[in-house]
Amino acid sequence: MMNYKVIEGGITAAKGFKATGTAAGIKYKDRKDMALVYSEQPCTAAATFTTNVVKAAPVKWDMDVVEHSPYLQAFVVNAGIANACTNEQGMQVCEKTAETAGKLLNIPAKAVAVSSTGVIGMQVPVDKIIAGVEKMVPTLGSTKEDGLTAAQSIMTTDTISKEAAVTFEIGGKTVTMGGMCKGSGMIHPNMCTLLAYVTTDLAISKELLAKALKEDVQETFNMISVDGDTSTNDTLLILANGMAGNPEITTEGPDYEIFKEALHYVNQTQAKKMAGDGEGATALIEAKVLHADTKENAKKIAKSVICSSLTKAAIYGHDSNWGRIMCAMGYAGAQFDPEKVDLYYEGNGHKMMVCHGGAMTDYSEEEATKTLSASEVTLVIDMNAGDATATAWGCDLTYDYVKINADYRS
Amino acid sequence: MMNYKVIEGGITAAKGFKATGTAAGIKYKDRKDMALVYSEQPCTAAATFTTNVVKAAPVKWDMDVVEHSPYLQAFVVNAGIANACTNEQGMQVCEKTAETAGKLLNIPAKAVAVSSTGVIGMQVPVDKIIAGVEKMVPTLGSTKEDGLTAAQSIMTTDTISKEAAVTFEIGGKTVTMGGMCKGSGMIHPNMCTLLAYVTTDLAISKELLAKALKEDVQETFNMISVDGDTSTNDTLLILANGMAGNPEITTEGPDYEIFKEALHYVNQTQAKKMAGDGEGATALIEAKVLHADTKENAKKIAKSVICSSLTKAAIYGHDSNWGRIMCAMGYAGAQFDPEKVDLYYEGNGHKMMVCHGGAMTDYSEEEATKTLSASEVTLVIDMNAGDATATAWGCDLTYDYVKINADYRS
């Protein structure tokens, strides 16, 4: 039984959160490219960031404010330029952005997080950013449409905006949690360009908010990959403003578990939306590893399969080249007995076994092609070796991926 | 000064080696798909194999004979079907192949190595393999053309055959070394489908032959990548028959160093040919890391850059998106200071700096596009941190890579 209820909405679903977006002309013409989210009350904050050694300026800014500021109350996002490899000038852009937003919202600059996504190496036109913030502040709103506007404004090569929201009960109070995210290329386990935000009116201690986020990201955002490139800008930020009025969660226990379950739904839903909207993708690929000897091996194998260019290209061609799945499992860095492995395809309502005990079954190629033509293809990998499971998500590799990335800057 | 001389030829260049090829109809129609190489004298052998947990049957066969047979004297290769994920039936194919060749060549079956490359998971038609061996034995020859026939017969998605040969002096005798290889997709550091063979008439102990090969492969074949997929079949085999008449190399010293230098040339030349002929590739990409703090970090960074799908796609589009290079460096798993890094492009005789101290220089986009349009593009990455260097080779990511791999089995 689920302890949460899925609802419509996104970043403005929870009490007290307002959002907006605008076309600031930072890089794109006549297209929304900046978003602002604001909470009426100060928020407990937690975040995870890219593991890339080359960290964008806004990542450095956010690492500082999430760790050292007593609370956060707003964040500003721009799409088009990543503000990465911009050195001191890039840091100044972050400061100016936060200062401008803080002044207009009457909150400290250090209560404002900033994020950027787009081309690496270009300097951000700070005057356009400031004008954008000035334009956005008066248009903040708390409707579903305002949330959607924000979600649309942070897109780059994304083809659809991505939101999720749930409600759940804590101490007799209804708590709401919503999120928005963007990400399509440069997506890889260990955080991606991947900007994801979750807002909730839950009251919870900073320590437990951070713990829940850190744990859940291992099973959700760190289990997706589009192209194996871990971005310089990845950020997942959660803000909790306590306005639901629940007794604050300060210890692990049933309430904390309910919150974690809801958080997992929001994160997993957003992560899958990113994988399915991978650059040029025509299908979401799910790799589900069953009966592995250890959880760690299950995760390695699931990730390796969804990262394999050859497997991804085969699925784009609806070609039942299951040997490539075995090959990707084999170089995952996990030991296993290939002659115990069973493989199944699931898609379009079919489930079929293509490999039993490490060798080909007598399956129908026609049925396989049909199954692999689904817009969501699941590769079930039964290791027959233990009790551990793991799931990872990716997408197929298409001509359009190459096209998008050969022409990206133009 | 080089201690070797580059000559024309390949697998038959060294004294006593004969080769041939044939169209055995294993999977392709009317196309050469089997090769046989034979030495008049027994050979000292050494090899390196895929690190993939899923090892093809011929890899298992070869691991056994290279380790346990007193000598090798021939090898048989088939293209079209990989004989991987074929369990016991696959092992029987290897045995039958070696038995047939051994009987006809009057050598022990265990003196015959076998290799396969192609689709994983299909069973190999053993009758066609046997017929192919029977057809090939009478056509063995020692000319350049015979070597070329063998090199052509092991191709799959390769667009060109790949050979290299050198001569060098050891103890007053002229020693010759030649090689052939194939490989285009499923190519990744840690050995690739990648079949590569080197033959030499050098006299050398088995121990030193193995040592030299193991060391050199780290700097050559393990530094190339086409698509990040490490194959189930990778094999690099070297055979030395001693027919040059040099005093046998049994200790490290000047003679051993001369041999290593020649081996390095042959391996590097063949490795670069593979990278440049990567599936769908229009350009060879060389990533040259200079002044890194450690050799290990230099190698990690060089490999990470040539493996980055986004960098590869940008180079296909001749797009100077140097931030993607910085990004790939950042997730390589090596610590460094991004604000010390200088980046240069080299190609078509130009060399230009695009990033200085981690930020963009005032370079000409037009000149960058021109430089990146070369058929061999070098990315020079100066870490300004120490004395270590490393070079890796890859290729651009193109529509044709996707096309080839979406349709591969059809």
mmCIF file of C-alpha atoms in Angstrom, chain B residues 139-267:
data_model
loop_
_atom_site.group_PDB
_atom_site.id
_atom_site.type_symbol
_atom_site.label_atom_id
_atom_site.label_comp_id
_atom_site.label_asym_id
_atom_site.label_seq_id
_atom_site.Cartn_x
_atom_site.Cartn_y
_atom_site.Cartn_z
ATOM 1 C CA THR B 139 46.192 -21.861 -50.305
ATOM 2 C CA LEU B 140 48.586 -20.668 -47.580
ATOM 3 C CA GLY B 141 51.266 -18.339 -48.923
ATOM 4 C CA SER B 142 53.980 -15.997 -47.682
ATOM 5 C CA THR B 143 53.601 -13.012 -50.005
ATOM 6 C CA LYS B 144 52.406 -9.546 -49.067
ATOM 7 C CA GLU B 145 49.204 -10.314 -50.944
ATOM 8 C CA ASP B 146 48.571 -13.414 -48.847
ATOM 9 C CA GLY B 147 48.928 -11.297 -45.709
ATOM 10 C CA LEU B 148 46.543 -8.728 -47.119
ATOM 11 C CA THR B 149 44.003 -11.442 -47.942
ATOM 12 C CA ALA B 150 44.083 -12.580 -44.314
ATOM 13 C CA ALA B 151 43.741 -8.988 -43.061
ATOM 14 C CA GLN B 152 40.727 -8.461 -45.324
ATOM 15 C CA SER B 153 39.119 -11.723 -44.282
ATOM 16 C CA ILE B 154 38.830 -10.797 -40.590
ATOM 17 C CA MET B 155 36.955 -7.504 -41.176
ATOM 18 C CA THR B 156 33.373 -7.003 -39.964
ATOM 19 C CA THR B 157 32.175 -3.390 -39.986
ATOM 20 C CA ASP B 158 35.740 -2.259 -40.670
ATOM 21 C CA THR B 159 35.985 -0.157 -43.830
ATOM 22 C CA ILE B 160 39.701 -0.737 -44.384
ATOM 23 C CA SER B 161 42.073 -3.602 -43.675
ATOM 24 C CA LYS B 162 44.748 -2.845 -41.092
ATOM 25 C CA GLU B 163 48.374 -3.936 -41.199
ATOM 26 C CA ALA B 164 51.766 -2.749 -39.986
ATOM 27 C CA ALA B 165 55.331 -4.054 -40.263
ATOM 28 C CA VAL B 166 58.860 -3.138 -39.221
ATOM 29 C CA THR B 167 62.390 -4.499 -39.253
ATOM 30 C CA PHE B 168 65.081 -4.045 -36.610
ATOM 31 C CA GLU B 169 68.518 -5.438 -35.763
ATOM 32 C CA ILE B 170 69.219 -7.808 -32.893
ATOM 33 C CA GLY B 171 72.683 -9.357 -32.469
ATOM 34 C CA GLY B 172 73.640 -8.590 -36.068
ATOM 35 C CA LYS B 173 70.532 -10.250 -37.465
ATOM 36 C CA THR B 174 67.628 -8.493 -39.157
ATOM 37 C CA VAL B 175 64.417 -9.252 -37.346
ATOM 38 C CA THR B 176 61.014 -8.610 -38.915
ATOM 39 C CA MET B 177 57.716 -8.051 -37.161
ATOM 40 C CA GLY B 178 54.323 -7.625 -38.792
ATOM 41 C CA GLY B 179 50.721 -7.480 -37.739
ATOM 42 C CA MET B 180 47.134 -7.348 -38.806
ATOM 43 C CA CYS B 181 44.082 -6.356 -36.821
ATOM 44 C CA LYS B 182 40.391 -5.639 -37.083
ATOM 45 C CA GLY B 183 38.076 -3.622 -34.949
ATOM 46 C CA SER B 184 35.573 -0.892 -35.419
ATOM 47 C CA GLY B 185 32.694 -1.196 -32.959
ATOM 48 C CA MET B 186 32.592 -2.489 -29.371
ATOM 49 C CA ILE B 187 35.943 -0.851 -28.960
ATOM 50 C CA HIS B 188 36.945 0.379 -25.541
ATOM 51 C CA PRO B 189 39.951 0.519 -23.238
ATOM 52 C CA ASN B 190 40.631 -2.843 -21.611
ATOM 53 C CA MET B 191 40.678 -4.577 -24.975
ATOM 54 C CA CYS B 192 38.062 -4.382 -27.645
ATOM 55 C CA THR B 193 36.621 -6.469 -30.560
ATOM 56 C CA LEU B 194 39.709 -5.903 -31.390
ATOM 57 C CA LEU B 195 41.350 -8.880 -32.835
ATOM 58 C CA ALA B 196 45.020 -8.101 -33.318
ATOM 59 C CA TYR B 197 47.875 -10.371 -34.284
ATOM 60 C CA VAL B 198 51.604 -9.811 -34.415
ATOM 61 C CA THR B 199 54.063 -12.265 -35.907
ATOM 62 C CA THR B 200 57.829 -12.014 -35.695
ATOM 63 C CA ASP B 201 60.837 -14.153 -36.503
ATOM 64 C CA LEU B 202 62.535 -12.933 -33.339
ATOM 65 C CA ALA B 203 63.929 -15.471 -30.882
ATOM 66 C CA ILE B 204 62.778 -14.477 -27.384
ATOM 67 C CA SER B 205 61.804 -16.216 -24.167
ATOM 68 C CA LYS B 206 58.111 -16.688 -23.469
ATOM 69 C CA GLU B 207 58.419 -14.729 -20.233
ATOM 70 C CA LEU B 208 59.835 -11.616 -21.865
ATOM 71 C CA LEU B 209 57.460 -11.825 -24.819
ATOM 72 C CA ALA B 210 54.543 -11.833 -22.402
ATOM 73 C CA LYS B 211 56.006 -9.029 -20.297
ATOM 74 C CA ALA B 212 56.601 -6.757 -23.274
ATOM 75 C CA LEU B 213 53.124 -7.371 -24.652
ATOM 76 C CA LYS B 214 51.388 -6.790 -21.351
ATOM 77 C CA GLU B 215 53.204 -3.522 -20.775
ATOM 78 C CA ASP B 216 52.793 -2.182 -24.262
ATOM 79 C CA VAL B 217 49.076 -2.863 -24.513
ATOM 80 C CA GLN B 218 48.495 -0.408 -21.642
ATOM 81 C CA GLU B 219 49.869 2.419 -23.790
ATOM 82 C CA THR B 220 48.357 1.371 -27.101
ATOM 83 C CA PHE B 221 45.246 -0.798 -27.462
ATOM 84 C CA ASN B 222 43.986 0.057 -23.995
ATOM 85 C CA MET B 223 44.178 3.766 -24.862
ATOM 86 C CA ILE B 224 41.645 3.656 -27.704
ATOM 87 C CA SER B 225 37.872 3.761 -27.596
ATOM 88 C CA VAL B 226 35.153 3.882 -30.211
ATOM 89 C CA ASP B 227 32.016 3.438 -28.146
ATOM 90 C CA GLY B 228 32.801 2.428 -24.591
ATOM 91 C CA ASP B 229 31.670 -1.162 -25.086
ATOM 92 C CA THR B 230 34.301 -3.733 -24.078
ATOM 93 C CA SER B 231 33.733 -6.809 -26.201
ATOM 94 C CA THR B 232 33.477 -10.445 -25.192
ATOM 95 C CA ASN B 233 36.061 -11.465 -27.816
ATOM 96 C CA ASP B 234 39.049 -9.132 -27.601
ATOM 97 C CA THR B 235 42.317 -10.857 -28.343
ATOM 98 C CA LEU B 236 45.827 -9.656 -29.009
ATOM 99 C CA LEU B 237 48.126 -12.541 -29.888
ATOM 100 C CA ILE B 238 51.844 -12.431 -30.666
ATOM 101 C CA LEU B 239 53.787 -15.339 -32.150
ATOM 102 C CA ALA B 240 57.594 -15.424 -32.328
ATOM 103 C CA ASN B 241 59.188 -18.271 -34.313
ATOM 104 C CA GLY B 242 62.899 -17.452 -33.885
ATOM 105 C CA MET B 243 63.673 -17.843 -37.583
ATOM 106 C CA ALA B 244 65.631 -14.564 -37.730
ATOM 107 C CA GLY B 245 68.435 -16.502 -36.067
ATOM 108 C CA ASN B 246 69.252 -13.876 -33.455
ATOM 109 C CA PRO B 247 70.654 -14.957 -30.102
ATOM 110 C CA GLU B 248 67.507 -15.548 -28.052
ATOM 111 C CA ILE B 249 66.499 -12.609 -25.874
ATOM 112 C CA THR B 250 66.304 -14.013 -22.363
ATOM 113 C CA THR B 251 67.122 -10.988 -20.207
ATOM 114 C CA GLU B 252 66.072 -7.365 -20.174
ATOM 115 C CA GLY B 253 68.688 -5.122 -21.732
ATOM 116 C CA PRO B 254 69.407 -3.223 -24.979
ATOM 117 C CA ASP B 255 68.066 -5.995 -27.255
ATOM 118 C CA TYR B 256 64.853 -6.250 -25.290
ATOM 119 C CA GLU B 257 64.444 -2.472 -25.437
ATOM 120 C CA ILE B 258 64.870 -2.449 -29.212
ATOM 121 C CA PHE B 259 62.234 -5.166 -29.510
ATOM 122 C CA LYS B 260 59.855 -3.242 -27.229
ATOM 123 C CA GLU B 261 60.267 -0.099 -29.293
ATOM 124 C CA ALA B 262 59.418 -1.983 -32.492
ATOM 125 C CA LEU B 263 56.479 -3.719 -30.816
ATOM 126 C CA HIS B 264 55.214 -0.368 -29.600
ATOM 127 C CA TYR B 265 55.276 1.010 -33.120
ATOM 128 C CA VAL B 266 53.340 -1.954 -34.520
ATOM 129 C CA ASN B 267 50.762 -1.919 -31.706
#
